[in-house]
Coordinates of C-alpha atoms in Angstrom, one line a residue:
X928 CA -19.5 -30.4 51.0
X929 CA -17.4 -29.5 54.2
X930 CA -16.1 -31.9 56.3
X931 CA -14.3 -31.2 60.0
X932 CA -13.4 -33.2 62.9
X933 CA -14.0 -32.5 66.7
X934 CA -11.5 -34.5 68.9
X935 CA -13.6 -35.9 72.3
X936 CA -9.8 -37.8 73.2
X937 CA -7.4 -39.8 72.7
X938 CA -9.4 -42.9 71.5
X939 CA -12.8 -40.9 70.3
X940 CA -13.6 -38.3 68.1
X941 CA -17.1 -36.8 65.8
X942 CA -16.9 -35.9 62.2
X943 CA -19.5 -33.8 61.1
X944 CA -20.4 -33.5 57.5
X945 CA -22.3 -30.4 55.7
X946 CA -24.1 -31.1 52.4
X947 CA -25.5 -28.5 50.1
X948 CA -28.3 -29.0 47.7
X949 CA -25.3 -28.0 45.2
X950 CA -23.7 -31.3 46.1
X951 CA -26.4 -33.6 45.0
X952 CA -29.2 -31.8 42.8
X953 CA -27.5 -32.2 39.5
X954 CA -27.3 -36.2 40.5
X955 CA -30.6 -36.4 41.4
X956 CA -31.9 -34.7 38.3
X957 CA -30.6 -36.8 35.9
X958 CA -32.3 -40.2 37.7
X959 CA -35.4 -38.6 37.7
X960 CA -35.2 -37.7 34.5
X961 CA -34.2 -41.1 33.4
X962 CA -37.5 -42.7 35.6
X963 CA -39.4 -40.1 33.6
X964 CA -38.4 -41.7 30.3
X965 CA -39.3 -45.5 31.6
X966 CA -42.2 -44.4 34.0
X967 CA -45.6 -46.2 33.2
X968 CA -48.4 -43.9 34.5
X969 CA -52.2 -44.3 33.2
X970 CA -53.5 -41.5 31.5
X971 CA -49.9 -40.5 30.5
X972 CA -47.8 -41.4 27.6
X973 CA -44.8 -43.2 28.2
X974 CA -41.9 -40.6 28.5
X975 CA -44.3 -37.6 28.8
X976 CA -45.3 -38.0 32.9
X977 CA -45.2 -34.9 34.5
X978 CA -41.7 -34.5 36.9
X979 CA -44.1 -32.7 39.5
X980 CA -45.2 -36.1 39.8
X981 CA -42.2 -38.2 39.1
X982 CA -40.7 -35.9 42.2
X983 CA -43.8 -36.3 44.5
X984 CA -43.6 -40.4 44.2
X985 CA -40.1 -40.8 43.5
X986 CA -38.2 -37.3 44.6
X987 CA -37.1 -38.4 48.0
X988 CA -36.1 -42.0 48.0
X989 CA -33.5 -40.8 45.3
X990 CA -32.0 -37.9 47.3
X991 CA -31.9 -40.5 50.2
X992 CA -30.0 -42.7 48.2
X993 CA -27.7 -40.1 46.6
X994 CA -27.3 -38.6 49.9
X995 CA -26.2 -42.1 51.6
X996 CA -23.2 -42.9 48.7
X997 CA -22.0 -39.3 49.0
X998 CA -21.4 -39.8 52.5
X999 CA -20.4 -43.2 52.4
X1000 CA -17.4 -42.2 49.7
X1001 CA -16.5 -39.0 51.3
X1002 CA -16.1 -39.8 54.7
X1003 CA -14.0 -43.2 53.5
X1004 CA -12.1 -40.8 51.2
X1005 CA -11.7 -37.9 54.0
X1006 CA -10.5 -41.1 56.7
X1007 CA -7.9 -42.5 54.5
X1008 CA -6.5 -38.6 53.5
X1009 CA -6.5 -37.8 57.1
X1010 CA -4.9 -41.3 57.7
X1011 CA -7.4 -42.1 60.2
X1012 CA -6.6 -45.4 62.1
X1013 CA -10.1 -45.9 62.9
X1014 CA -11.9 -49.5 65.1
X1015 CA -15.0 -50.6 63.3
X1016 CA -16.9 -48.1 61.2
X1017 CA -18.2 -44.6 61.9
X1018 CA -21.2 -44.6 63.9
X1019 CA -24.5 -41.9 62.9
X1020 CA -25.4 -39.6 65.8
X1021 CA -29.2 -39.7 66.1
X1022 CA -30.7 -36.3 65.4
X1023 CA -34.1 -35.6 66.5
X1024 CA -34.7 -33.0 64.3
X1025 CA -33.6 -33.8 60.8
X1026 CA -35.2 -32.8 58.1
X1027 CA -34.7 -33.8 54.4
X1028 CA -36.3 -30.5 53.0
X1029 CA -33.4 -28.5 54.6
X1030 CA -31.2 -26.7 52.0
X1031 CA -27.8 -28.2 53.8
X1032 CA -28.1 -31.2 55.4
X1033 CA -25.8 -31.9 58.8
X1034 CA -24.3 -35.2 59.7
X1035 CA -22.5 -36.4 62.7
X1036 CA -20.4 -39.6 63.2
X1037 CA -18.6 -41.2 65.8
X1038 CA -15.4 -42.9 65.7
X1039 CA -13.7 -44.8 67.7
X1040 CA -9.9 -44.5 67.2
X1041 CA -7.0 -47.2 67.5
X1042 CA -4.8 -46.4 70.6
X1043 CA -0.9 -45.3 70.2
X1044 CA 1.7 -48.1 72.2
X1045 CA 5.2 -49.1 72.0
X1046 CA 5.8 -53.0 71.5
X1047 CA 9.2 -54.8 71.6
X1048 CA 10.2 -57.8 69.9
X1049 CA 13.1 -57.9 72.8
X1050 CA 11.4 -60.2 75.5
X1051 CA 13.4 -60.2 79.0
X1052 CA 11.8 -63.6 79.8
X1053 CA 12.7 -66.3 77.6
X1054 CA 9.3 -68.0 75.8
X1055 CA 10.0 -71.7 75.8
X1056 CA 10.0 -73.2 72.4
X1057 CA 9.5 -76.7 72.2
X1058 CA 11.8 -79.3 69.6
X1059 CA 9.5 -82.5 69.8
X1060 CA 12.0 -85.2 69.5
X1061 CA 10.8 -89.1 68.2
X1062 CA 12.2 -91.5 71.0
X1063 CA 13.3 -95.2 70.5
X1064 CA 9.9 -96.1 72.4
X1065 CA 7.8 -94.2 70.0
X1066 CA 9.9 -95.5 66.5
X1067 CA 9.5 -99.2 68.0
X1068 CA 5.9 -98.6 68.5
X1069 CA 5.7 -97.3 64.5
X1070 CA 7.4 -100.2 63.5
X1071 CA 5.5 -102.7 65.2
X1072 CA 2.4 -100.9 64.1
X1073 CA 3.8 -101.5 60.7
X1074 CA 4.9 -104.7 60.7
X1075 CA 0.8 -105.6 62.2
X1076 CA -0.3 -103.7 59.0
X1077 CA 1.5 -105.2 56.2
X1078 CA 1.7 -108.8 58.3
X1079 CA -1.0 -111.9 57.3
X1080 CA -3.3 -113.4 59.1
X1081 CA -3.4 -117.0 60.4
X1082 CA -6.6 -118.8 61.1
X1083 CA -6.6 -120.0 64.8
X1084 CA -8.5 -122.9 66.7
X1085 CA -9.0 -120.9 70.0
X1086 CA -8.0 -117.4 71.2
X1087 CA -4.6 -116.4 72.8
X1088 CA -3.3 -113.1 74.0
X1089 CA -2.4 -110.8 70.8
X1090 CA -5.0 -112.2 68.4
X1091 CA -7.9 -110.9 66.4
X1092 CA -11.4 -111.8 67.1
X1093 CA -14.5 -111.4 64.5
X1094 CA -17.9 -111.7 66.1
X1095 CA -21.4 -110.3 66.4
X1096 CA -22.5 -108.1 69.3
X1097 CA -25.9 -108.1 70.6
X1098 CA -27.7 -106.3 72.9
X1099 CA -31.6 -106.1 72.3
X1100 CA -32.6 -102.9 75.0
X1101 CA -29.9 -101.0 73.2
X1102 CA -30.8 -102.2 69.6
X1103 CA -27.1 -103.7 69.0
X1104 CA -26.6 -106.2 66.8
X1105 CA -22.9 -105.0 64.6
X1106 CA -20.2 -107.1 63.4
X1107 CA -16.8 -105.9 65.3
X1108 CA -13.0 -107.5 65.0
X1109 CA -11.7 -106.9 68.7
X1110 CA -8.3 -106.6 69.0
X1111 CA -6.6 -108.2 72.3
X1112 CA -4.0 -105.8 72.6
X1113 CA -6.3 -102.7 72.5
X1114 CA -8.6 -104.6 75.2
X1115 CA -8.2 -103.1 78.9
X1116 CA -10.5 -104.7 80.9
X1117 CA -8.6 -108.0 82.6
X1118 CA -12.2 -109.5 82.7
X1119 CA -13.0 -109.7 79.4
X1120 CA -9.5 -110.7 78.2
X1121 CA -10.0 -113.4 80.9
X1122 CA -13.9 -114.3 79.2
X1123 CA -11.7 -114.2 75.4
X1124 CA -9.2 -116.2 76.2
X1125 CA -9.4 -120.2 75.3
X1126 CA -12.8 -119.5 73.4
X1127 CA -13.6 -120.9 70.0
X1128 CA -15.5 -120.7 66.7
X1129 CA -19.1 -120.4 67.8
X1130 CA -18.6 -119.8 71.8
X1131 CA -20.7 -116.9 73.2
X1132 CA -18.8 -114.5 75.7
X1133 CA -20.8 -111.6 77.5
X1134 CA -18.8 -108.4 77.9
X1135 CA -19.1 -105.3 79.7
X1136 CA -19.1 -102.5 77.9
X1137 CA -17.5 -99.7 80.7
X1138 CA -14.2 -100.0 80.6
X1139 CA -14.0 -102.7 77.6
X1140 CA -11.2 -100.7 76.0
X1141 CA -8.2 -98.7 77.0
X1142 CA -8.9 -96.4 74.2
X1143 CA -12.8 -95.2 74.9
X1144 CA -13.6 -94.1 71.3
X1145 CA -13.1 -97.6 69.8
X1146 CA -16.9 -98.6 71.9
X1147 CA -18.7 -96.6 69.0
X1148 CA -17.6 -98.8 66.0
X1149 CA -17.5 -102.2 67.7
X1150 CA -21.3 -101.3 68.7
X1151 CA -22.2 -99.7 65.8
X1152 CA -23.1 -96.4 68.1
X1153 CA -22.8 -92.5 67.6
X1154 CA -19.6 -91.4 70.2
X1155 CA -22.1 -89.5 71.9
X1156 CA -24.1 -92.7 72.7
X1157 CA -21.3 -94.8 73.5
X1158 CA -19.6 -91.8 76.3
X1159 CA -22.6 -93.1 78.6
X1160 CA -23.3 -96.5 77.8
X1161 CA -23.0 -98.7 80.0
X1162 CA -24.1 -102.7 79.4
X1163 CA -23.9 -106.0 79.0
X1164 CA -23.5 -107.4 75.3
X1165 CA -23.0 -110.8 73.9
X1166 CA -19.8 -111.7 71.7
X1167 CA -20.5 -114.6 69.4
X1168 CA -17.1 -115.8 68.1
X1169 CA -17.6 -115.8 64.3
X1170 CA -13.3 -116.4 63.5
X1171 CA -10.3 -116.1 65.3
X1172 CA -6.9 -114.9 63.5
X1173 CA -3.7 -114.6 64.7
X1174 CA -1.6 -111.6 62.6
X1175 CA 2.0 -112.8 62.1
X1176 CA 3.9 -109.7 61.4
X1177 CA 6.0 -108.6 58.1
X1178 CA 9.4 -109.2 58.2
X1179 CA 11.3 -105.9 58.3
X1180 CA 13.2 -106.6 53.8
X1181 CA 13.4 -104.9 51.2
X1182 CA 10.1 -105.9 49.8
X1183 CA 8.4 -104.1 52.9
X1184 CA 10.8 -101.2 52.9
X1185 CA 10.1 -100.8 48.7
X1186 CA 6.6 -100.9 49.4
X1187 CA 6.3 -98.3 51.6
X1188 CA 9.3 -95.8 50.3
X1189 CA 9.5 -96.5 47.1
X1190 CA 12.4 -99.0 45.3
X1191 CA 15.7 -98.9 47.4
X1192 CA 15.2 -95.5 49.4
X1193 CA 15.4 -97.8 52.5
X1194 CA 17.4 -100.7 53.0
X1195 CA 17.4 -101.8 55.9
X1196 CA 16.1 -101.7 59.7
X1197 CA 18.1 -99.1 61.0
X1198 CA 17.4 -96.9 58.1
X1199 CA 13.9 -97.7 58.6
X1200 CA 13.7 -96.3 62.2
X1201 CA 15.7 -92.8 60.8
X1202 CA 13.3 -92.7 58.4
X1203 CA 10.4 -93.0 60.8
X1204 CA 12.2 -90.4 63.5
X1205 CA 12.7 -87.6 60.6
X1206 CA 9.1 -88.0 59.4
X1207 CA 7.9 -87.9 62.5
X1208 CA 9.8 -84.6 63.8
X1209 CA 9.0 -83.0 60.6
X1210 CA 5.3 -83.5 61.5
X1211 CA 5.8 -82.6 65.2
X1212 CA 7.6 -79.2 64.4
X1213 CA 4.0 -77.9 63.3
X1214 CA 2.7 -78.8 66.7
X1215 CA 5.3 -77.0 68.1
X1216 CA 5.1 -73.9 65.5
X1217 CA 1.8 -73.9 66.7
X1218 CA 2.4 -74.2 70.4
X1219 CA 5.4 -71.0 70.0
X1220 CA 2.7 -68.9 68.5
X1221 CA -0.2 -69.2 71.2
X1222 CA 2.6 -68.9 73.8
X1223 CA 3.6 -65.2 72.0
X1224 CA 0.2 -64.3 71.5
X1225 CA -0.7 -64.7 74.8
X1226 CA 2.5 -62.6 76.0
X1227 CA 1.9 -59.7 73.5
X1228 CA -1.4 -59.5 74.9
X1229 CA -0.4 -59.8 78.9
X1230 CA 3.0 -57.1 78.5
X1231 CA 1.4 -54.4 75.9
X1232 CA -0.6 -52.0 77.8
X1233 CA -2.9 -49.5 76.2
X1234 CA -6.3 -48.3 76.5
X1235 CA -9.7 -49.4 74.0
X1236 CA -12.2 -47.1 72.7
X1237 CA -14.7 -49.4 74.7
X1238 CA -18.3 -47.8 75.0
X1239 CA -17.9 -47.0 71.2
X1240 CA -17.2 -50.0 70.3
X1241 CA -19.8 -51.8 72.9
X1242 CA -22.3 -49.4 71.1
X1243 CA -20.4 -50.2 67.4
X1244 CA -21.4 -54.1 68.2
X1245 CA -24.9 -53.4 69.1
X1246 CA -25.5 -51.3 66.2
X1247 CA -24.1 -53.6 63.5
X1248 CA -24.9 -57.1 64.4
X1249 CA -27.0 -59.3 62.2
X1250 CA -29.6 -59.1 65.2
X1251 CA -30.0 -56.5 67.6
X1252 CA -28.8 -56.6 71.1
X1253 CA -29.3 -55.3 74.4
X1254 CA -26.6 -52.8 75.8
X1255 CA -25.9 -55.7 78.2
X1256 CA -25.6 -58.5 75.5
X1257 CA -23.1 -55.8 73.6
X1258 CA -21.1 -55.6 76.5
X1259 CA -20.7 -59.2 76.9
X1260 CA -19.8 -59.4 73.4
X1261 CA -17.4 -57.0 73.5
X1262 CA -15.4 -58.5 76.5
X1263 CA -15.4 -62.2 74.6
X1264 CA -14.0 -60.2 71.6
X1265 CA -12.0 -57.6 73.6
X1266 CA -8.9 -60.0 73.7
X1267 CA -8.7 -60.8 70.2
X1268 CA -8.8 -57.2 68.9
X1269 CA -5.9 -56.7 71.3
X1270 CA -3.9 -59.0 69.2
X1271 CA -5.1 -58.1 66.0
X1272 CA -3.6 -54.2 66.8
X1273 CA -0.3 -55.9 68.1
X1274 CA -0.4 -58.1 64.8
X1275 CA -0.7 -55.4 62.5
X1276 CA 1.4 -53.1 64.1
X1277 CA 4.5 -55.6 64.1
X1278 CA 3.3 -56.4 60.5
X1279 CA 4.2 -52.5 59.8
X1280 CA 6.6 -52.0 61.8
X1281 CA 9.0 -55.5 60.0
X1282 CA 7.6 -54.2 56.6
X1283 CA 6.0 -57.8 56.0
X1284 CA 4.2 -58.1 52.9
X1285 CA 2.8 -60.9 51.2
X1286 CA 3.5 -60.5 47.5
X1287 CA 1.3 -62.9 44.8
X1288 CA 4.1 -64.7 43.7
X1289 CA 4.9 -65.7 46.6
X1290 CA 0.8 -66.9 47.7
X1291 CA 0.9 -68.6 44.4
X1292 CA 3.7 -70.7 45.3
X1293 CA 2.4 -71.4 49.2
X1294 CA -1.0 -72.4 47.6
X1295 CA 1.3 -74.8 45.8
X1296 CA 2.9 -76.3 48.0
X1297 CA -0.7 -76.6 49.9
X1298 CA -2.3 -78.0 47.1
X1299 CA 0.7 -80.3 46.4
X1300 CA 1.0 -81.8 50.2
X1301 CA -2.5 -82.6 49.9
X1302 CA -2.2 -84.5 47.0
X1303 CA 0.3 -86.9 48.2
X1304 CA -2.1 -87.7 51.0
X1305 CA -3.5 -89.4 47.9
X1306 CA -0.9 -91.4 46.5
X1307 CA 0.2 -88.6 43.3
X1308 CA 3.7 -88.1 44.6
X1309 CA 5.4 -86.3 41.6
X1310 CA 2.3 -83.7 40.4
X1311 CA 3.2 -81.5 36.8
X1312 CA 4.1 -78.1 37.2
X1313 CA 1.4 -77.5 34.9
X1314 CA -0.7 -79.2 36.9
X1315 CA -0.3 -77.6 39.7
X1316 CA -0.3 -74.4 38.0
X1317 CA -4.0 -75.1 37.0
X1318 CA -4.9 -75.9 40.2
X1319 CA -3.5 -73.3 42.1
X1320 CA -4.9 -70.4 39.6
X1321 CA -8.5 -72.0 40.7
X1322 CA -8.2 -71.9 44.1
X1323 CA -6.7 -68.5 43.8
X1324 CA -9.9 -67.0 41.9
X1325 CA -12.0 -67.7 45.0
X1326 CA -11.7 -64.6 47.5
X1327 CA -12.4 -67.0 50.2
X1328 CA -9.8 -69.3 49.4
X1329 CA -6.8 -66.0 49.0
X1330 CA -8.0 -64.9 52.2
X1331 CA -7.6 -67.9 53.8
X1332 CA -4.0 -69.2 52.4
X1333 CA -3.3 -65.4 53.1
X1334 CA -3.7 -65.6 56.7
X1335 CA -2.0 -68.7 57.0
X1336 CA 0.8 -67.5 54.7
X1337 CA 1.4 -64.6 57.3
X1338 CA 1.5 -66.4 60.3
X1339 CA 4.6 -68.4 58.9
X1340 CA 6.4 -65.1 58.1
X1341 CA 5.4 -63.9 62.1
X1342 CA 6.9 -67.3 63.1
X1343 CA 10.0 -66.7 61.3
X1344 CA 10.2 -63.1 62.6
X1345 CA 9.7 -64.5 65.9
X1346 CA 11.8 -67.0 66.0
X1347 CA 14.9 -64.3 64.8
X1348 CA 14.0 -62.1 67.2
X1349 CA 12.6 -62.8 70.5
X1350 CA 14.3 -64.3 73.3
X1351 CA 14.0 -67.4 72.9
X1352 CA 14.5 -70.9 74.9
X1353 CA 14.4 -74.4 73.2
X1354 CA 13.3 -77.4 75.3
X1355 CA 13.5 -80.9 73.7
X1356 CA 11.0 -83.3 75.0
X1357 CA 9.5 -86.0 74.2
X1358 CA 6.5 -86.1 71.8
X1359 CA 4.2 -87.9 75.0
X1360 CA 5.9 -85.6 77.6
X1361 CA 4.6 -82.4 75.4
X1362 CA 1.4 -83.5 75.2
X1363 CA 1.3 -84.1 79.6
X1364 CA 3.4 -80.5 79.7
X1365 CA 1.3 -78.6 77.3
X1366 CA -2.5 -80.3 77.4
X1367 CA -2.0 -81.9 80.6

């Protein structure tokens, strides 16, 4: 077997492969022989079929198939030797005149070849990163919001502003009839708080449903609709008054602070509030983590310059897709995908260049921690080592699962890369002036 390549430029090049019949026969032999053995042919005995005939029916699907894996491992083996940074896989040349009976067989592939840039983690424009900071407004708000949870309910004669109203809605066109608590506060319309207000056990109110709430996905559970029905609906329903509560808040003590901290690792209001900031920024720093990495992505991508292999790989994506395409759906495909294949080169190149590696011990101990946050979403606070051990050596047998945690696993070591290296500004804000500055 010979192999050479033939450079077209700097981003394409053919390899063209040379079998002999030397490089095959002996494998192709001893399968044949072996379907001798186990053929079933009438008028023959088993193991005695003539090999004229096992070749005839047989003969050339095997040297097809033998063939095919002698490419397939020498022209992997030949890429990685030649340290061939190649973008998707080799591509077969159609030849008109091939001919399996030949005594050398010629193959030609294309490749598509992964373009040689500079990148620099030293950015002359500093990329804003964003520290997400709880303020007083927002740790009042979680306070109140707890105090409304853990408070009691008091039965009420008639409704007032604040209070909690249980009822029936009905609408017969639209097939409504649901049991909903409304809550006042979360009411916007001035109408309907106006229709609410003064009613009793029993009373009948008719609200509108547009604009009933200043928070629009709360409509779908008070109507008992899908979200996508309640985004255009747009009616009148009757409320029938079924109870009316008033919920009188917990007092901020030690029983509430025990309850929802453990025994004494709050005590008292102020510490509460810390408590409630830390948490909070803690769980806003991913946001931002998150928000950094787009924002370097996207710079990566606009300030590295360098050139794409891009009618191979518009013909690669054609070629290989679970269903065929036109040249023109290829192309489209290839300009939707062109972006992220810019990063992944910039990605792995930085990867190389910083040496990061992700060694097992290390995934074993981020699955972990995974596994472990997720199981205080549940109320197991203080998991075995054992335990977790167990789990994580599950999770880590499914190839999904490594490849997964992998990825995410890497993106943390590129954001701590990042955030040693580039030029960096921080900007505190607000949690609700990040979401108008970043979402809009």
């Amino acid at each position: 077997m010979n192999i050479t390549k033939e450079q077209i430029d700097d981003l394409n090049a053919v390899v063209k492969v040379a079998i002999t019949k030397e490089d095959y026969q002996d494998k192709v032999d001893s399968i044949l022989r072996d379907y001798r053995k186990q053929a079933n042919v009438p008028g023959f005995r088993k193991g005695h079929v003539p090999m004229g005939l096992i070749k005839k029916q047989y003969g050339k699907a095997v040297l097809v198939d033998e063939v095919n894996k002698l490419l397939q491992d020498n022209l992997n083996k030949y890429l990685t030797e030649e340290k061939l940074d190649v973008l998707g896989n080799p591509l077969p040349k159609q030849q008109d005149n091939f001919d399996w009976d030949n005594e050398e067989l010629a193959f030609e592939f294309e490749l598509g070849l992964a373009p040689d840039f500079e990148i620099s983690l030293q950015t002359k424009k500093p990329i804003t990163h964003y520290k997400i900071i709880a303020d007083d407004k927002m740790v009042d708000e979680q306070v109140d919001r707890i105090q409304k949870q853990y408070g009691k309910l008091v039965s009420k004669n008639e409704v007032s502003k604040n209070d909690e109203v249980s009822g029936t809605f009905k609408n017969e066109e639209e097939e409504i009839d649901n049991k909903a608590t409304l809550e006042l506060d979360k009411i916007k319309s001035k109408k309907a708080l106006d229709a609410l207000k003064g009613k009793k056990v029993g009373d009948v109110v008719t609200l509108k449903s547009k604009g009933l709430f200043k928070e629009d996905y709360l409509l779908s559970s008070v109507f008992g609709v899908s979200q996508e029905k309640a985004k255009d609906l747009d009616i009148e329903a009757s409320f029938t008054i079924e109870e009316i509560n008033e919920r009188e808040p917990a007092a901020l003590d030690q029983e509430l602070f025990d309850k929802l901290f453990g025994k004494d690792e709050v005590k008292s209001e102020e510490e509460l509030k810390q408590r409630i900031k830390d948490d909070s920024e803690k769980q806003f720093e991913q946001q931002s983590d998150q928000k950094l990495l787009n924002d370097v992505t996207e710079h990566f991508i606009e300030n590295t310059k360098f050139e794409l292999p891009a009618d191979f790989l518009t013909k690669w994506i054609q070629m290989t897709g679970e269903n065929p395409l036109t040249e023109e759906e290829a192309s489209e495909e290839y300009q939707k995908s062109e972006k992220g294949l810019r990063y992944q080169l910039i990605e792995g190149k930085i990867i190389k260049e910083n040496d990061i590696q992700i060694q097992f011990d290390e995934l074993k101990e981020f699955a972990k921690g995974f596994i472990k946050s997720q199981m205080a979403q549940f109320g197991q606070l203080n998991p075995k080592e054992e335990e977790l051990d167990n789990i994580a050596a599950r999770v880590l047998g499914n190839q999904d699962e490594v490849k997964r945690l992998s990825e995410q696993l890497m993106s943390q070591k590129l954001l701590t890369l990042y955030k040693e290296k580039l030029n960096l500004k921080t900007k505190e804000v607000t949690y609700e002036n990040f979401v108008k500055e970043v979402y809009g």
